[in-house]
């Protein structure tokens, strides 16, 4: 059952919800939480579909907040609230209210949402795209116990992780972290099967995928070993290789659905490790409403090591080719190899360390992936990342 309300108020929306429940024969409220989705028109359909699918496991009242952009100055001074109320089969197993805000009320979305929250029930706010840098400081985020973002949707995911670490508050989480839950479970189970000491780890995945960085940070934080981040064509995470004193442990997923677990002295095993859709990720996040301390530890550990004192370089020939050409300074691509006066007096090791530390946040292995020639050929064995995913490697 759908009810459209134009130029309405929160009181009228609540009355429409009560009327809709009585019309379908379920006057009692059997929902366990309120899910607030802050998005735009372009992503509203996909976000709402994922929330409806997740509501089969977590019956909830879903409030979709869409802030419309007013074109003329006159429209920007006039406030209007339109609502679409859905109950019954059109709203999964809960209730859905799509709120479209116009004019000055766009800056006061929390005043519209607050009267519509379920009483004595937890609140979760989810930003599918364009999440604020400080979710807990956002007026809508301040109403929630859990705040869900997705750095995968940002243009610069690694830099976004840095911002998330700087502004982290208990209750913050990210769907990029949720995506690696099966990987973390499988790697922990693999290490439980053997008694060994892990010496080094390599995490392989597609470029600009924050889940790869988060998994590398988690491994470095938990194992306290050097972690190497390497690139592949994807999809997503493709492999994790752990070098131990008992032999290598490899979890390889080349096709995005079926992985192979290889442990020294044991037969290879095929394990299901498919890429999950957004509905499954949201359903997992709604299962726990307490702060995720493991995510906080991994996020703070990795960002602290990957964040150098030098400013972030812009993508360009000097930044991308620093590992290949041995450039030690941004903006001077030939300062070592191209100038006769400096090429003989500067060794390769300090240059490589400085260059990798400068571009670590932007692209941890960008130079190694795009380099060619004898000067940039990476070793086949696992090496510590100079950017410092682990405290020992930095030292």
XYZ file of C-alpha atoms in Angstrom:
395
model
C 0.000 0.000 0.000
C 1.386 3.393 -1.045
C 0.319 6.844 0.074
C 1.675 10.001 -1.539
C 1.759 13.188 0.517
C 2.679 16.566 -1.004
C 3.753 19.586 1.018
C 3.163 17.642 4.196
C 4.405 17.501 7.796
C 5.815 14.833 10.104
C 2.489 14.636 11.952
C 0.579 13.825 8.772
C 3.176 11.197 7.869
C 2.720 9.461 11.221
C -1.046 9.443 10.718
C -0.607 7.922 7.261
C 1.561 5.161 8.769
C -1.092 4.312 11.363
C -3.817 4.366 8.722
C -1.795 2.110 6.429
C -1.125 -0.456 9.172
C -4.824 -0.645 10.001
C -5.733 -0.989 6.346
C -3.575 -4.085 5.918
C -4.672 -5.569 9.246
C -1.485 -5.152 11.299
C -2.088 -2.308 13.764
C 0.744 -3.432 16.055
C 4.299 -2.224 15.420
C 6.642 -5.222 15.209
C 9.836 -3.497 14.097
C 13.166 -3.660 15.887
C 14.983 -0.546 14.668
C 14.876 2.564 12.489
C 17.114 2.648 9.426
C 17.752 6.129 8.013
C 19.182 6.220 4.473
C 20.660 9.528 3.327
C 21.106 9.494 -0.438
C 20.229 11.200 -3.710
C 17.686 10.419 -6.406
C 20.216 8.523 -8.499
C 21.063 5.976 -5.795
C 17.766 5.948 -3.880
C 16.265 2.970 -5.735
C 19.241 0.639 -5.214
C 19.639 1.649 -1.570
C 15.950 1.160 -0.839
C 15.908 -2.233 -2.557
C 18.855 -3.385 -0.435
C 17.154 -2.114 2.732
C 13.898 -3.911 1.869
C 15.780 -7.168 1.317
C 17.613 -6.736 4.627
C 14.308 -6.035 6.416
C 13.329 -9.680 6.009
C 15.975 -10.443 8.599
C 15.605 -7.182 10.538
C 12.043 -5.752 10.387
C 12.543 -2.020 10.521
C 11.121 1.361 9.701
C 13.144 2.718 6.787
C 13.354 6.477 6.312
C 14.896 7.545 3.008
C 16.072 11.160 3.121
C 16.535 12.712 -0.335
C 17.747 16.300 -0.369
C 16.560 17.898 -3.576
C 18.500 20.759 -5.144
C 16.421 23.882 -5.836
C 17.269 25.575 -9.107
C 16.101 29.141 -8.585
C 16.808 31.486 -5.640
C 13.072 31.739 -4.991
C 12.753 27.965 -4.638
C 15.701 27.864 -2.257
C 13.905 30.191 0.156
C 10.713 28.115 0.178
C 10.574 24.949 2.259
C 8.581 21.901 1.238
C 8.387 18.290 2.336
C 6.990 15.552 0.117
C 6.584 12.003 1.394
C 5.770 8.579 0.022
C 4.510 6.141 2.670
C 4.746 2.404 1.946
C 3.446 -0.402 4.144
C 2.762 -4.068 3.548
C 4.260 -5.868 0.574
C 5.626 -2.632 -0.901
C 7.894 -2.139 2.129
C 9.335 -5.608 2.713
C 8.528 -6.698 6.261
C 8.503 -3.210 7.782
C 7.527 0.328 6.851
C 9.141 2.711 4.389
C 8.870 6.481 4.168
C 10.604 8.293 1.310
C 11.179 11.925 2.283
C 12.015 14.545 -0.322
C 13.224 17.826 1.116
C 13.159 21.140 -0.757
C 14.436 24.608 0.074
C 15.647 25.602 3.515
C 14.401 22.407 5.153
C 17.280 20.592 3.420
C 19.619 21.973 6.088
C 17.347 20.733 8.885
C 16.730 17.120 7.917
C 17.148 15.974 11.527
C 14.063 17.982 12.518
C 12.014 16.072 9.949
C 13.414 12.651 10.846
C 13.273 12.924 14.642
C 9.429 12.700 15.013
C 9.378 9.646 12.717
C 11.835 7.501 14.690
C 10.464 4.405 16.407
C 10.253 4.953 20.181
C 12.727 3.030 22.352
C 14.404 1.426 19.332
C 17.978 1.762 18.042
C 18.711 4.023 15.093
C 21.120 3.261 12.242
C 22.089 5.884 9.642
C 23.502 4.736 6.297
C 25.118 6.906 3.634
C 25.417 4.866 0.393
C 27.260 7.772 -1.281
C 28.638 11.191 -0.315
C 29.080 10.403 3.362
C 30.214 13.274 5.608
C 33.825 13.330 6.729
C 32.652 13.155 10.346
C 29.564 10.893 10.474
C 29.165 11.267 14.244
C 29.251 15.066 13.933
C 26.556 15.123 11.256
C 23.120 16.195 12.610
C 21.537 12.974 11.353
C 24.472 10.857 12.503
C 24.136 12.281 16.000
C 20.700 10.586 16.262
C 22.107 7.105 15.615
C 23.866 4.384 17.565
C 25.467 3.048 14.385
C 26.685 5.037 11.379
C 27.414 3.138 8.167
C 29.483 4.583 5.322
C 31.032 3.092 2.175
C 34.477 4.337 1.142
C 34.285 2.185 -1.986
C 31.913 4.758 -3.512
C 34.371 7.642 -3.022
C 36.763 8.849 -5.707
C 39.859 8.491 -3.487
C 39.189 5.545 -1.170
C 42.570 5.459 0.597
C 42.431 9.143 1.417
C 38.874 8.577 2.613
C 40.164 5.932 5.016
C 42.546 8.507 6.423
C 39.648 10.869 7.082
C 37.627 8.068 8.676
C 40.478 7.290 11.085
C 40.881 10.927 12.075
C 37.168 11.347 12.862
C 36.342 7.853 14.138
C 33.831 7.616 16.951
C 32.465 4.417 18.568
C 29.579 3.259 16.394
C 31.164 4.139 13.038
C 31.625 1.359 10.506
C 32.147 0.925 6.783
C 30.794 -1.517 4.214
C 34.329 -1.929 2.843
C 35.154 -3.523 6.200
C 32.029 -5.684 6.069
C 33.042 -7.040 2.667
C 36.148 -8.717 4.096
C 34.387 -10.585 6.926
C 34.518 -13.965 5.065
C 38.197 -13.387 4.283
C 39.034 -12.653 7.899
C 37.116 -15.726 9.069
C 38.821 -17.989 6.548
C 42.322 -16.693 7.305
C 41.784 -17.048 11.046
C 40.536 -20.626 10.540
C 43.563 -21.433 8.369
C 45.988 -20.258 11.046
C 44.129 -22.325 13.644
C 44.937 -25.500 11.702
C 48.714 -25.197 11.944
C 51.214 -24.184 14.593
C 53.508 -21.696 12.947
C 54.972 -18.225 13.056
C 53.950 -15.810 10.316
C 56.919 -13.901 8.890
C 55.340 -11.830 6.121
C 52.022 -11.365 4.311
C 51.008 -10.242 0.833
C 47.506 -8.943 0.065
C 46.600 -8.868 -3.620
C 43.599 -7.067 -5.096
C 42.403 -4.522 -7.580
C 43.597 -0.941 -7.407
C 41.707 1.671 -5.358
C 39.759 -0.973 -3.449
C 39.626 0.063 0.239
C 38.765 -3.471 1.323
C 42.261 -4.565 0.294
C 43.820 -1.826 2.397
C 41.618 -2.640 5.378
C 42.489 -6.325 5.202
C 46.199 -5.468 5.022
C 45.840 -3.131 8.008
C 43.991 -5.801 9.994
C 46.665 -8.420 9.274
C 49.459 -6.031 10.173
C 47.672 -5.047 13.368
C 46.848 -8.583 14.477
C 50.047 -10.380 13.372
C 52.563 -7.540 13.764
C 54.409 -8.558 10.591
C 55.370 -6.766 7.360
C 52.498 -6.707 4.868
C 52.903 -6.150 1.132
C 50.024 -4.726 -0.911
C 50.144 -5.796 -4.564
C 47.816 -5.136 -7.486
C 45.759 -7.433 -9.685
C 42.969 -7.104 -12.216
C 40.372 -8.134 -9.636
C 37.537 -8.634 -9.105
C 37.980 -7.204 -5.614
C 40.349 -9.119 -3.375
C 42.073 -11.911 -5.261
C 44.663 -13.480 -2.935
C 46.322 -13.434 0.472
C 49.705 -15.148 0.846
C 51.254 -15.727 4.258
C 54.866 -16.811 4.549
C 55.358 -18.895 7.692
C 58.154 -20.999 9.183
C 56.057 -24.084 8.311
C 55.545 -23.140 4.666
C 53.260 -20.812 2.726
C 49.531 -20.431 3.386
C 47.649 -19.107 0.343
C 44.007 -18.129 -0.050
C 43.435 -17.430 -3.734
C 40.173 -16.269 -5.364
C 40.599 -15.512 -9.034
C 36.982 -15.521 -10.224
C 35.221 -13.662 -7.389
C 33.188 -16.654 -6.170
C 35.274 -19.779 -5.479
C 38.580 -19.656 -3.595
C 41.340 -22.193 -3.063
C 42.988 -22.601 0.338
C 46.502 -24.035 0.186
C 48.406 -25.048 3.316
C 51.831 -26.695 3.272
C 51.496 -30.448 3.792
C 47.722 -30.510 3.248
C 45.624 -30.996 0.107
C 44.177 -27.907 -1.556
C 40.597 -27.131 -0.591
C 37.943 -25.213 -2.518
C 35.978 -22.796 -0.330
C 32.967 -20.628 -1.173
C 34.016 -16.977 -1.026
C 31.617 -15.144 -3.302
C 31.284 -11.382 -3.526
C 28.188 -10.370 -1.589
C 25.608 -7.803 -2.631
C 24.679 -4.699 -0.658
C 21.608 -6.275 0.961
C 23.750 -8.970 2.596
C 26.250 -6.378 3.795
C 23.556 -4.200 5.379
C 21.923 -7.244 6.989
C 25.260 -8.158 8.573
C 25.794 -4.643 9.905
C 22.323 -4.591 11.460
C 23.068 -7.767 13.431
C 25.330 -5.871 15.810
C 24.687 -2.414 17.156
C 27.650 -2.158 19.532
C 30.941 -0.451 18.576
C 33.244 -2.512 16.373
C 36.534 -2.344 18.261
C 38.362 -4.570 15.762
C 37.506 -2.216 12.914
C 38.636 0.770 14.973
C 41.961 -0.876 15.812
C 42.688 -1.873 12.217
C 41.657 1.516 10.834
C 43.784 3.485 13.279
C 46.768 1.169 12.963
C 46.865 1.249 9.170
C 46.227 4.934 8.726
C 48.869 5.816 11.271
C 51.465 3.814 9.331
C 50.293 4.842 5.863
C 49.982 8.549 6.544
C 53.391 10.227 5.982
C 54.274 13.715 7.050
C 54.580 14.820 3.424
C 51.431 16.122 1.698
C 49.382 13.919 -0.582
C 50.774 14.009 -4.127
C 48.438 14.584 -7.017
C 48.291 11.754 -9.577
C 50.793 12.487 -12.296
C 53.920 11.229 -14.003
C 56.193 12.182 -11.111
C 54.055 10.434 -8.481
C 53.134 7.348 -10.495
C 56.578 6.724 -11.883
C 58.617 7.390 -8.778
C 59.182 3.711 -8.110
C 60.174 3.042 -11.720
C 62.412 5.999 -12.424
C 63.915 6.384 -8.969
C 62.610 9.923 -8.565
C 63.081 11.167 -5.038
C 61.176 14.463 -5.221
C 57.685 15.267 -6.455
C 57.633 17.370 -9.563
C 61.228 16.507 -10.544
C 60.931 13.209 -12.410
C 64.574 13.179 -13.476
C 66.254 14.506 -10.384
C 68.266 11.312 -9.842
C 68.456 9.414 -13.084
C 68.150 12.341 -15.458
C 70.673 14.777 -13.989
C 74.337 13.815 -14.283
C 75.319 15.789 -11.201
C 72.972 13.948 -8.858
C 72.699 10.429 -10.264
C 76.089 9.260 -9.013
C 75.839 10.617 -5.511
C 72.410 9.287 -4.509
C 71.951 5.610 -3.810
C 68.807 3.722 -4.808
C 67.687 2.568 -1.365
C 66.980 5.977 0.249
C 65.230 7.133 -2.889
C 62.957 4.097 -2.960
C 62.082 4.494 0.680
C 61.268 8.173 0.352
C 59.238 7.743 -2.794
C 57.140 4.896 -1.423
C 56.472 6.745 1.800
C 55.277 9.781 -0.148
C 52.740 7.910 -2.253
C 51.756 5.226 0.240
C 48.272 6.547 0.984
C 47.336 7.312 -2.619
C 48.483 4.012 -4.116
C 50.551 1.655 -1.957
C 52.105 -0.218 -4.843
C 51.254 2.054 -7.745
C 54.845 2.571 -8.766
C 55.682 -1.121 -8.562
C 52.661 -2.062 -10.673
C 53.260 0.439 -13.472
C 57.064 0.341 -13.570
C 59.093 -1.419 -16.231
C 62.760 -2.139 -16.584
C 65.443 -3.552 -14.348
C 65.306 -0.664 -11.879
C 61.645 -1.279 -11.010
C 61.294 -5.070 -11.226
C 59.904 -6.282 -7.866
C 61.299 -9.332 -6.181
C 59.309 -12.540 -6.323
C 59.654 -13.088 -2.613
C 57.562 -11.246 -0.088
C 59.019 -7.967 1.102
C 57.969 -5.529 3.804
C 56.225 -2.496 2.445
C 58.397 0.566 3.075
C 55.228 2.576 3.665
C 54.998 0.931 7.046
C 51.873 -1.255 7.318
C 53.530 -2.723 10.402
C 55.433 -1.083 13.161
C 58.384 -3.388 12.696
C 58.615 -2.690 8.983
C 58.682 1.070 9.585
C 61.544 0.701 11.997
